[in-house]
Structures are given as C-alpha cells and as structure tokens.
Amino acid sequence: MSCIIRQSRTALRPSLLTISYLHPTTTRSFSFTARKTIEAGRTQHASTALKTNVREREEQSGVSVKVVGEEVKGAEGAHYQDKVPMAVNTLSDMTRTGAWTMMNPIYTEEDLNTVQVVHRTPVTIGDKAAHGTVKFLRACFDFFTGYRDEHIPAEVLAQRPIPIKELRQKGLLLSDNNWLLRVILLESIAGVPGMVGGTLRHLRSLRLLRRDGGWIHTLLEEAENERMHLLTFMTISQPTIFTRALVLAAQGVFYNAFFLTYLVSPKTAHRFVGALEEEAVRTYTHCIADLEAGLIPEWTDVPAPKIAIDYWRLPESATLLDVIRAVRADEATHRFVNHSLADLDQKRDFNPFALMEASAEIRGTKYGFTREESAEFARQSHEKMVAEVRKLEAPAT
C-alpha cells in the first residue's frame, strides 16, 4: 500500500506526523493525537448538536435513529493543525513547490484506467428536474461551442494523413482553441457549486450553533479542485476578452441560481451537480479519445504544465494527455460524491467521506452510494482508522 509521509518544516514531532494512504482508498490526514481521539473518544451521538441537552431531546424524540455516520468518531474530519504545510513524497524525489492546503486525490495509472462513463437514472421529481436542467444546459453549451458528441468513423481515422482540417470545417471535430474554450467555460462553472454548498452549510452551522458533520470540508475541497482545473488549462493559452466576458456572465447567473436552489433543496442541488459531472466525464472521455487518435495535433506530446505536475504529483515526463486523464478522474470523484450526498438526509446525516475516500475504482465505476451503502462505508472507514491507530501504536518487536 503506497503512502505519503507528511512532516512539518521544523523538527519532526509525533503529534505532527500524518499518513495519507493513496491506494486502494485515500485517507484523510490525521495526527497520532487525533487518531487517539478517534479510538478512545466518546461515541459520536447521532445528533450534530453541540449541547448535551439538545442531543438528549433529539434522542428521546426519536430523531437520532439510523443516522449515517452516527457511530463514527471524528466525523468532522481533521483539525487544520493536524495537517502540516510541507508534503514530502516518499514515492519520488521530485521537488514540490505548491503548498496545497486541501486534500486532492493522487492517482496511479490503474486508477486512471478505471474511470467509466456511467449514468444514474432519475427517480424522484427533484432528480428529473436536475437531470432535465443539465440536459438543457448541455444542449445549449454544445450548440454555442460547436461540440458534437459523435465519434469519427474508423475508415476516416485510417486515412493518412487524417483530414483534420476538413473535419473541423464540417463541424465534426473541435479545434484546440474550441476545446480550450469549452473546458474553461465548463471549469469556471463547475467550481461554483462546492463553494456555494460549503458557504451555506458553514453559515447554517454558525446560525444554529451546531456541528456540520463533515460536509463543509468535502464541498470546499471540490471547489478548490475545480479551480485548479481552470488554472491548469489557463497555462496552455490565455483566454480572450470574449471568453472572460462569457465566464463573468455565466458565473453571475449560475451562482445566484444555484444559491437559491441549494437554499430550497440541497438534495436536488447535489443531484444536479452529480448529473453535471456525468456530462463532464463524458466530455473529457471524448477529448481523451480525440487526443489519443491524433485528432488534436496541437496538443500531441505537449508537456504537462508545472502546476499540474505539482498538484497531481505527476512525473516530470507527463504530458497534457496525462493531465486531462487526471482531470477526468477528479470529475468522476465529484460525480460519485455528489450523487452519494444527494441520497442522504441533508440535515441529520454525517458526510460518509469525512474520514476516508472510497477507492478510485469505486469512484470511477459507480455513480454513487445509496444511503445504506454510505452508512456501511462510514462504519468501515471508522474501523480501518481504529485498526491503523492500534497498528501504529503497537510496540516494535
């Protein structure tokens, strides 16, 4: 099992030593002290209230029955002091320059190959509304960017040279500039939901004087991850004034629309994001196929930007294709997480991914967990954390 050992810039102390497992599951960073608290601390109440009398009233009224993550201690995630600023990757001797303060998945080649295009069939009225809205926005977006979700026939790809210019003139193939426009617009929108959801849940926690159950961290991590996608693609080519104006207009409309949606129905909002990420995975899969087929010659063998090498811990020899594959894996993670969160009780359930991420294979091949699966995953995550604490604290023989 591969791992990264993180330590502080100053003297290494046991309380600051943290371990993050990258495969088969990604574990949140916890200090030994925090891990002791997880194992030895008092059992987590089903209520997210801080006051004992409030928890007792909820338990007596039956509110606390069958809450996802209720048996998990430390479901809020790690304290920021348990996460240290400098990361030393024991798997590589590469120099790292980025001080990324939020967790992001690091992928192996096998992880990247597991990502599939999957779809969740809408069930409830809210599901159908979210799915229909995404389909409508996707159709408008495709028309505006000249995108056609069609594959070039094999006989055309067999021609040497491939008639790329002719295919682009017929609208059957996107140019590198059109791909970049599409990706920048997509990522500038995709970075909004996590920040909106995290902000509203943060304000709710402050307003009600209650704990959040680990949702805020995951949503803010998603927002930063999408922003890193945008910053990465901007290193390829700077957007034009027209593109910047589109981003400004789209963000202004989408932020307010999603803000109101999350206020009214967080479940529908998460389902919308899950459906949106389904389309993102589909788009990046198409882009990867075109790039591998030599249909975007401008991007062939282009070195990966330094920011991408640093963020995803890619090898120095990585190319733009490797970056896009990592971005697609991130989108599959957001698809999985948001569909899973949409199935939870938005006010009572804990975030099942606060302690540990599901494996890359699960995130890449499933659209999400059901509420029952989330509860079981939270329980198993807690047991693994406890076992790891005991293993680390066992006397050396």
CSV table of C-alpha atoms in Angstrom, one decimal:
chain,number,residue,atom,x,y,z
A,1,MET,CA,0.0,0.0,0.0
A,2,SER,CA,1.5,3.3,-1.1
A,3,CYS,CA,1.6,6.2,1.3
A,4,ILE,CA,2.9,9.8,1.6
A,5,ILE,CA,4.5,10.8,4.9
A,6,ARG,CA,3.9,14.5,5.7
A,7,GLN,CA,6.0,16.4,8.1
A,8,SER,CA,6.5,19.9,9.3
A,9,ARG,CA,9.2,22.3,8.2
A,10,THR,CA,10.5,22.3,11.8
A,11,ALA,CA,11.6,19.4,13.9
A,12,LEU,CA,9.5,16.3,13.3
A,13,ARG,CA,7.2,15.6,16.3
A,14,PRO,CA,5.0,12.5,16.7
A,15,SER,CA,1.9,14.8,17.1
A,16,LEU,CA,2.6,16.2,13.6
A,17,LEU,CA,3.4,13.0,11.7
A,18,THR,CA,0.5,12.1,9.4
A,19,ILE,CA,-0.1,9.4,6.9
A,20,SER,CA,-2.3,9.7,3.8
A,21,TYR,CA,-3.0,6.4,2.0
A,22,LEU,CA,-3.4,6.7,-1.7
A,23,HIS,CA,-4.5,3.2,-2.7
A,24,PRO,CA,-6.8,1.4,-2.5
A,25,THR,CA,-8.5,4.2,-0.5
A,26,THR,CA,-7.5,7.7,0.3
A,27,THR,CA,-7.5,8.5,4.0
A,28,ARG,CA,-7.8,12.0,5.5
A,29,SER,CA,-4.7,13.3,7.2
A,30,PHE,CA,-4.8,12.8,11.0
A,31,SER,CA,-2.2,13.2,13.6
A,32,PHE,CA,-1.5,10.5,16.1
A,33,THR,CA,-3.2,12.6,18.7
A,34,ALA,CA,-6.3,12.9,16.5
A,35,ARG,CA,-6.2,9.2,15.8
A,36,LYS,CA,-6.1,8.5,19.6
A,37,THR,CA,-9.2,10.7,20.0
A,38,ILE,CA,-10.9,8.8,17.3
A,39,GLU,CA,-10.3,5.5,19.0
A,40,ALA,CA,-10.6,6.5,22.6
A,41,GLY,CA,-13.1,9.3,22.4
A,42,ARG,CA,-16.7,9.1,23.4
A,43,THR,CA,-19.1,7.6,20.9
A,44,GLN,CA,-20.5,10.1,18.4
A,45,HIS,CA,-24.1,10.9,19.0
A,46,ALA,CA,-26.4,10.7,16.1
A,47,SER,CA,-27.2,14.4,16.6
A,48,THR,CA,-24.9,17.0,15.2
A,49,ALA,CA,-25.8,19.4,18.1
A,50,LEU,CA,-23.1,20.5,20.4
A,51,LYS,CA,-25.2,20.9,23.6
A,52,THR,CA,-25.9,17.7,25.6
A,53,ASN,CA,-29.4,18.6,26.4
A,54,VAL,CA,-30.2,19.2,22.7
A,55,ARG,CA,-28.8,15.8,21.8
A,56,GLU,CA,-30.8,14.2,24.6
A,57,ARG,CA,-34.0,15.8,23.5
A,58,GLU,CA,-33.4,14.6,19.9
A,59,GLU,CA,-32.7,11.1,21.1
A,60,GLN,CA,-35.8,11.0,23.2
A,61,SER,CA,-37.9,12.2,20.3
A,62,GLY,CA,-36.5,9.5,18.0
A,63,VAL,CA,-34.8,11.9,15.7
A,64,SER,CA,-31.4,10.3,16.1
A,65,VAL,CA,-32.4,6.9,14.8
A,66,LYS,CA,-30.4,5.5,11.9
A,67,VAL,CA,-28.3,8.5,11.0
A,68,VAL,CA,-25.5,7.9,8.5
A,69,GLY,CA,-22.1,8.0,10.3
A,70,GLU,CA,-23.6,8.1,13.8
A,71,GLU,CA,-21.2,5.5,15.1
A,72,VAL,CA,-18.2,7.2,13.6
A,73,LYS,CA,-16.0,9.2,16.0
A,74,GLY,CA,-14.2,12.2,14.5
A,75,ALA,CA,-16.7,12.5,11.6
A,76,GLU,CA,-16.0,16.2,11.3
A,77,GLY,CA,-12.6,15.4,9.7
A,78,ALA,CA,-9.1,16.5,10.8
A,79,HIS,CA,-8.4,19.8,12.5
A,80,TYR,CA,-6.3,22.2,10.4
A,81,GLN,CA,-3.4,21.9,12.9
A,82,ASP,CA,-3.2,18.2,12.2
A,83,LYS,CA,-2.4,19.0,8.6
A,84,VAL,CA,1.1,20.3,8.1
A,85,PRO,CA,2.2,22.7,5.3
A,86,MET,CA,5.0,20.8,3.6
A,87,ALA,CA,4.5,17.5,1.9
A,88,VAL,CA,7.4,15.1,1.3
A,89,ASN,CA,6.5,12.4,-1.3
A,90,THR,CA,8.4,9.2,-0.4
A,91,LEU,CA,7.5,7.8,-3.8
A,92,SER,CA,9.5,10.4,-5.8
A,93,ASP,CA,12.5,12.7,-5.3
A,94,MET,CA,10.8,15.5,-7.3
A,95,THR,CA,10.9,18.9,-5.8
A,96,ARG,CA,7.4,20.2,-4.9
A,97,THR,CA,6.6,23.9,-5.0
A,98,GLY,CA,2.8,24.0,-4.2
A,99,ALA,CA,1.5,24.4,-0.7
A,100,TRP,CA,-1.8,22.7,-1.4
A,101,THR,CA,-3.8,23.0,1.9
A,102,MET,CA,-6.7,20.9,0.9
A,103,MET,CA,-6.7,17.2,0.1
A,104,ASN,CA,-6.9,16.1,-3.6
A,105,PRO,CA,-6.7,12.5,-4.9
A,106,ILE,CA,-3.4,11.3,-6.3
A,107,TYR,CA,-3.8,8.6,-9.0
A,108,THR,CA,-1.9,5.6,-10.2
A,109,GLU,CA,-2.1,4.5,-13.8
A,110,GLU,CA,-4.5,1.8,-12.8
A,111,ASP,CA,-6.7,4.4,-11.1
A,112,LEU,CA,-6.9,6.5,-14.2
A,113,ASN,CA,-7.9,3.5,-16.3
A,114,THR,CA,-10.9,2.6,-14.1
A,115,VAL,CA,-12.9,5.7,-15.0
A,116,GLN,CA,-16.0,5.0,-16.9
A,117,VAL,CA,-19.0,6.9,-18.3
A,118,VAL,CA,-21.9,6.0,-16.1
A,119,HIS,CA,-25.4,7.4,-15.7
A,120,ARG,CA,-27.9,7.5,-12.8
A,121,THR,CA,-31.5,7.2,-13.9
A,122,PRO,CA,-33.5,9.9,-12.3
A,123,VAL,CA,-36.2,8.6,-9.9
A,124,THR,CA,-37.8,11.4,-7.9
A,125,ILE,CA,-39.3,14.7,-9.2
A,126,GLY,CA,-36.2,16.5,-7.9
A,127,ASP,CA,-34.0,14.0,-9.8
A,128,LYS,CA,-35.8,14.5,-13.0
A,129,ALA,CA,-35.8,18.3,-12.6
A,130,ALA,CA,-32.0,18.3,-12.0
A,131,HIS,CA,-31.4,15.9,-14.9
A,132,GLY,CA,-33.6,17.8,-17.3
A,133,THR,CA,-31.9,21.1,-16.4
A,134,VAL,CA,-28.4,19.6,-17.0
A,135,LYS,CA,-29.5,18.2,-20.4
A,136,PHE,CA,-30.9,21.5,-21.4
A,137,LEU,CA,-27.8,23.4,-20.4
A,138,ARG,CA,-25.7,20.8,-22.1
A,139,ALA,CA,-27.6,21.2,-25.4
A,140,CYS,CA,-27.1,25.0,-25.2
A,141,PHE,CA,-23.5,24.6,-24.3
A,142,ASP,CA,-22.8,22.2,-27.2
A,143,PHE,CA,-24.5,24.5,-29.7
A,144,PHE,CA,-22.6,27.5,-28.5
A,145,THR,CA,-19.2,25.8,-28.6
A,146,GLY,CA,-19.8,23.8,-31.8
A,147,TYR,CA,-19.4,20.5,-30.0
A,148,ARG,CA,-20.9,17.3,-31.4
A,149,ASP,CA,-20.8,14.1,-29.3
A,150,GLU,CA,-20.0,11.9,-32.3
A,151,HIS,CA,-17.0,9.7,-33.0
A,152,ILE,CA,-15.2,9.9,-36.3
A,153,PRO,CA,-15.7,6.7,-38.4
A,154,ALA,CA,-12.8,4.2,-38.4
A,155,GLU,CA,-12.3,4.5,-42.1
A,156,VAL,CA,-11.7,8.2,-41.8
A,157,LEU,CA,-9.2,7.7,-39.0
A,158,ALA,CA,-7.4,5.1,-41.2
A,159,GLN,CA,-6.6,7.7,-43.8
A,160,ARG,CA,-3.0,9.1,-43.8
A,161,PRO,CA,-2.9,11.9,-43.1
A,162,ILE,CA,-6.1,12.2,-41.3
A,163,PRO,CA,-8.1,15.1,-42.9
A,164,ILE,CA,-8.3,17.1,-39.7
A,165,LYS,CA,-8.8,20.5,-41.4
A,166,GLU,CA,-11.7,19.2,-43.4
A,167,LEU,CA,-13.3,17.5,-40.4
A,168,ARG,CA,-13.1,20.8,-38.5
A,169,GLN,CA,-14.6,22.8,-41.4
A,170,LYS,CA,-17.6,20.4,-41.4
A,171,GLY,CA,-18.1,20.8,-37.7
A,172,LEU,CA,-17.3,17.2,-37.0
A,173,LEU,CA,-14.2,18.0,-34.9
A,174,LEU,CA,-13.3,20.7,-32.4
A,175,SER,CA,-10.1,22.6,-32.8
A,176,ASP,CA,-7.7,23.0,-29.9
A,177,ASN,CA,-8.9,26.5,-29.3
A,178,ASN,CA,-12.6,25.4,-29.3
A,179,TRP,CA,-11.7,22.6,-26.9
A,180,LEU,CA,-9.9,25.1,-24.6
A,181,LEU,CA,-12.9,27.5,-24.7
A,182,ARG,CA,-15.3,24.6,-23.8
A,183,VAL,CA,-13.1,23.4,-20.9
A,184,ILE,CA,-12.5,26.9,-19.5
A,185,LEU,CA,-16.2,27.7,-19.5
A,186,LEU,CA,-17.0,24.2,-18.0
A,187,GLU,CA,-14.5,24.5,-15.2
A,188,SER,CA,-15.4,28.1,-14.4
A,189,ILE,CA,-19.0,26.9,-13.7
A,190,ALA,CA,-18.0,23.6,-12.1
A,191,GLY,CA,-16.1,25.5,-9.4
A,192,VAL,CA,-19.2,27.2,-8.1
A,193,PRO,CA,-21.4,24.5,-6.5
A,194,GLY,CA,-18.8,23.3,-3.9
A,195,MET,CA,-18.2,26.9,-2.7
A,196,VAL,CA,-21.9,27.7,-2.6
A,197,GLY,CA,-22.8,24.5,-0.7
A,198,GLY,CA,-19.8,24.9,1.6
A,199,THR,CA,-20.7,28.5,2.3
A,200,LEU,CA,-24.4,27.9,3.0
A,201,ARG,CA,-23.6,24.9,5.3
A,202,HIS,CA,-20.9,27.0,7.1
A,203,LEU,CA,-23.5,29.8,7.7
A,204,ARG,CA,-26.1,27.2,8.8
A,205,SER,CA,-23.6,25.8,11.3
A,206,LEU,CA,-22.9,29.2,12.7
A,207,ARG,CA,-26.6,30.2,12.7
A,208,LEU,CA,-27.8,27.1,14.5
A,209,LEU,CA,-24.7,26.7,16.7
A,210,ARG,CA,-24.4,23.1,15.5
A,211,ARG,CA,-21.7,20.9,14.0
A,212,ASP,CA,-21.9,20.2,10.3
A,213,GLY,CA,-21.0,16.6,10.2
A,214,GLY,CA,-18.0,16.9,7.9
A,215,TRP,CA,-19.8,18.2,4.8
A,216,ILE,CA,-18.1,21.6,4.6
A,217,HIS,CA,-14.6,20.3,4.1
A,218,THR,CA,-15.6,18.0,1.3
A,219,LEU,CA,-17.5,20.7,-0.6
A,220,LEU,CA,-14.7,23.2,-0.3
A,221,GLU,CA,-12.2,20.6,-1.5
A,222,GLU,CA,-14.4,20.1,-4.5
A,223,ALA,CA,-14.5,23.9,-5.2
A,224,GLU,CA,-10.7,24.2,-5.0
A,225,ASN,CA,-10.2,21.1,-7.1
A,226,GLU,CA,-12.3,22.6,-9.9
A,227,ARG,CA,-10.5,25.9,-9.6
A,228,MET,CA,-7.2,24.0,-10.0
A,229,HIS,CA,-8.5,22.5,-13.2
A,230,LEU,CA,-9.2,26.0,-14.5
A,231,LEU,CA,-5.8,27.4,-13.5
A,232,THR,CA,-4.1,24.4,-15.2
A,233,PHE,CA,-5.9,24.9,-18.5
A,234,MET,CA,-5.2,28.6,-18.4
A,235,THR,CA,-1.5,27.8,-18.6
A,236,ILE,CA,-2.0,26.3,-22.1
A,237,SER,CA,-3.4,29.5,-23.5
A,238,GLN,CA,-4.7,32.7,-22.0
A,239,PRO,CA,-8.4,33.2,-22.6
A,240,THR,CA,-9.5,36.1,-24.8
A,241,ILE,CA,-11.5,39.1,-23.6
A,242,PHE,CA,-14.6,37.5,-25.2
A,243,THR,CA,-14.1,34.3,-23.2
A,244,ARG,CA,-13.5,36.3,-20.0
A,245,ALA,CA,-16.8,38.1,-20.6
A,246,LEU,CA,-18.6,34.8,-21.1
A,247,VAL,CA,-17.2,33.5,-17.8
A,248,LEU,CA,-18.3,36.6,-16.0
A,249,ALA,CA,-21.8,36.5,-17.3
A,250,ALA,CA,-22.2,32.7,-16.8
A,251,GLN,CA,-20.8,32.8,-13.3
A,252,GLY,CA,-23.1,35.7,-12.3
A,253,VAL,CA,-26.2,33.8,-13.5
A,254,PHE,CA,-25.2,30.4,-12.3
A,255,TYR,CA,-24.0,31.4,-8.9
A,256,ASN,CA,-27.3,33.0,-7.9
A,257,ALA,CA,-29.4,30.3,-9.5
A,258,PHE,CA,-27.5,27.5,-7.7
A,259,PHE,CA,-27.5,29.6,-4.4
A,260,LEU,CA,-31.3,29.7,-4.5
A,261,THR,CA,-31.6,26.0,-5.4
A,262,TYR,CA,-29.4,25.0,-2.5
A,263,LEU,CA,-31.4,27.1,-0.1
A,264,VAL,CA,-34.7,25.4,-1.3
A,265,SER,CA,-33.5,21.9,-1.8
A,266,PRO,CA,-29.9,20.8,-1.1
A,267,LYS,CA,-30.7,17.3,-2.2
A,268,THR,CA,-31.8,18.5,-5.7
A,269,ALA,CA,-28.7,20.7,-5.9
A,270,HIS,CA,-26.3,17.8,-5.2
A,271,ARG,CA,-28.2,15.7,-7.7
A,272,PHE,CA,-27.8,18.5,-10.3
A,273,VAL,CA,-24.0,18.5,-9.6
A,274,GLY,CA,-23.9,14.7,-9.9
A,275,ALA,CA,-25.6,14.9,-13.3
A,276,LEU,CA,-23.4,17.8,-14.4
A,277,GLU,CA,-20.3,15.8,-13.5
A,278,GLU,CA,-21.6,12.9,-15.5
A,279,GLU,CA,-21.5,15.1,-18.6
A,280,ALA,CA,-18.1,16.4,-17.6
A,281,VAL,CA,-16.7,12.8,-17.5
A,282,ARG,CA,-18.4,12.2,-20.9
A,283,THR,CA,-16.8,15.4,-22.4
A,284,TYR,CA,-13.3,14.6,-21.1
A,285,THR,CA,-13.6,11.0,-22.3
A,286,HIS,CA,-14.3,12.3,-25.8
A,287,CYS,CA,-11.4,14.7,-25.5
A,288,ILE,CA,-9.0,11.9,-24.5
A,289,ALA,CA,-10.2,9.7,-27.3
A,290,ASP,CA,-9.6,12.5,-29.9
A,291,LEU,CA,-6.2,13.2,-28.4
A,292,GLU,CA,-5.1,9.6,-28.5
A,293,ALA,CA,-6.4,9.3,-32.1
A,294,GLY,CA,-4.2,12.2,-33.1
A,295,LEU,CA,-7.2,14.5,-33.8
A,296,ILE,CA,-5.8,17.4,-31.7
A,297,PRO,CA,-2.3,17.5,-33.1
A,298,GLU,CA,-1.6,20.9,-31.4
A,299,TRP,CA,-1.8,19.1,-28.1
A,300,THR,CA,0.2,15.9,-29.0
A,301,ASP,CA,3.2,15.4,-26.7
A,302,VAL,CA,2.7,18.8,-25.1
A,303,PRO,CA,4.4,18.7,-21.7
A,304,ALA,CA,2.2,18.9,-18.6
A,305,PRO,CA,2.2,22.3,-17.0
A,306,LYS,CA,4.3,22.6,-13.9
A,307,ILE,CA,1.2,23.5,-11.8
A,308,ALA,CA,-0.4,20.1,-12.9
A,309,ILE,CA,2.8,18.1,-12.1
A,310,ASP,CA,2.8,19.7,-8.7
A,311,TYR,CA,-0.9,19.3,-7.9
A,312,TRP,CA,-1.4,15.7,-9.1
A,313,ARG,CA,2.1,14.6,-8.3
A,314,LEU,CA,2.7,13.6,-11.9
A,315,PRO,CA,6.2,12.5,-13.2
A,316,GLU,CA,8.3,15.2,-14.9
A,317,SER,CA,7.8,13.4,-18.2
A,318,ALA,CA,4.0,13.7,-18.0
A,319,THR,CA,2.1,15.2,-21.0
A,320,LEU,CA,-1.1,17.1,-21.4
A,321,LEU,CA,-2.9,13.8,-22.0
A,322,ASP,CA,-1.9,12.7,-18.5
A,323,VAL,CA,-3.3,15.9,-17.1
A,324,ILE,CA,-6.6,15.5,-18.9
A,325,ARG,CA,-6.9,11.9,-17.6
A,326,ALA,CA,-6.3,13.1,-14.1
A,327,VAL,CA,-8.9,15.9,-14.5
A,328,ARG,CA,-11.4,13.3,-15.7
A,329,ALA,CA,-10.8,11.1,-12.7
A,330,ASP,CA,-11.4,14.2,-10.5
A,331,GLU,CA,-14.7,14.7,-12.2
A,332,ALA,CA,-15.7,11.1,-11.7
A,333,THR,CA,-15.0,11.6,-8.0
A,334,HIS,CA,-17.3,14.7,-7.9
A,335,ARG,CA,-19.9,12.7,-9.7
A,336,PHE,CA,-19.7,9.9,-7.2
A,337,VAL,CA,-19.6,12.2,-4.1
A,338,ASN,CA,-22.5,14.4,-5.1
A,339,HIS,CA,-24.8,11.6,-6.1
A,340,SER,CA,-24.0,9.9,-2.8
A,341,LEU,CA,-24.6,13.1,-0.8
A,342,ALA,CA,-27.9,13.6,-2.6
A,343,ASP,CA,-29.2,10.3,-1.2
A,344,LEU,CA,-28.5,11.4,2.4
A,345,ASP,CA,-30.7,13.2,4.9
A,346,GLN,CA,-29.4,16.7,4.4
A,347,LYS,CA,-29.9,17.9,7.9
A,348,ARG,CA,-29.1,14.8,10.0
A,349,ASP,CA,-26.6,12.6,8.2
A,350,PHE,CA,-22.9,12.9,8.6
A,351,ASN,CA,-20.6,13.0,5.5
A,352,PRO,CA,-19.5,9.4,4.9
A,353,PHE,CA,-16.3,10.6,3.2
A,354,ALA,CA,-15.1,12.8,6.0
A,355,LEU,CA,-12.6,10.2,7.3
A,356,MET,CA,-11.8,8.3,4.1
A,357,GLU,CA,-12.4,8.5,0.4
A,358,ALA,CA,-13.8,5.5,-1.5
A,359,SER,CA,-11.3,3.7,-3.7
A,360,ALA,CA,-10.6,5.1,-7.1
A,361,GLU,CA,-12.2,2.0,-8.7
A,362,ILE,CA,-15.5,2.6,-6.9
A,363,ARG,CA,-15.4,6.4,-7.7
A,364,GLY,CA,-14.7,5.7,-11.3
A,365,THR,CA,-17.2,2.9,-12.0
A,366,LYS,CA,-20.2,3.8,-9.7
A,367,TYR,CA,-22.4,6.8,-9.9
A,368,GLY,CA,-22.7,6.9,-6.1
A,369,PHE,CA,-23.6,5.2,-2.9
A,370,THR,CA,-27.1,4.6,-1.7
A,371,ARG,CA,-27.8,5.9,1.8
A,372,GLU,CA,-27.4,2.4,3.2
A,373,GLU,CA,-24.1,1.9,1.4
A,374,SER,CA,-22.9,5.3,2.8
A,375,ALA,CA,-23.7,4.2,6.3
A,376,GLU,CA,-21.8,1.0,5.9
A,377,PHE,CA,-18.9,2.8,4.3
A,378,ALA,CA,-18.7,5.2,7.2
A,379,ARG,CA,-18.7,2.3,9.7
A,380,GLN,CA,-15.9,0.5,7.8
A,381,SER,CA,-13.9,3.7,7.5
A,382,HIS,CA,-14.0,4.2,11.2
A,383,GLU,CA,-12.9,0.6,11.9
A,384,LYS,CA,-10.0,1.0,9.5
A,385,MET,CA,-8.9,4.2,11.2
A,386,VAL,CA,-9.0,2.5,14.6
A,387,ALA,CA,-7.1,-0.5,13.3
A,388,GLU,CA,-4.4,1.8,11.9
A,389,VAL,CA,-4.1,3.6,15.2
A,390,ARG,CA,-3.5,0.4,17.0
A,391,LYS,CA,-1.0,-0.8,14.4
A,392,LEU,CA,1.0,2.5,14.6
A,393,GLU,CA,1.0,2.5,18.4
A,394,ALA,CA,1.9,-1.2,18.8
A,395,PRO,CA,5.3,-1.7,20.4
A,396,ALA,CA,8.0,-2.7,18.0
A,397,THR,CA,9.1,-6.3,18.2
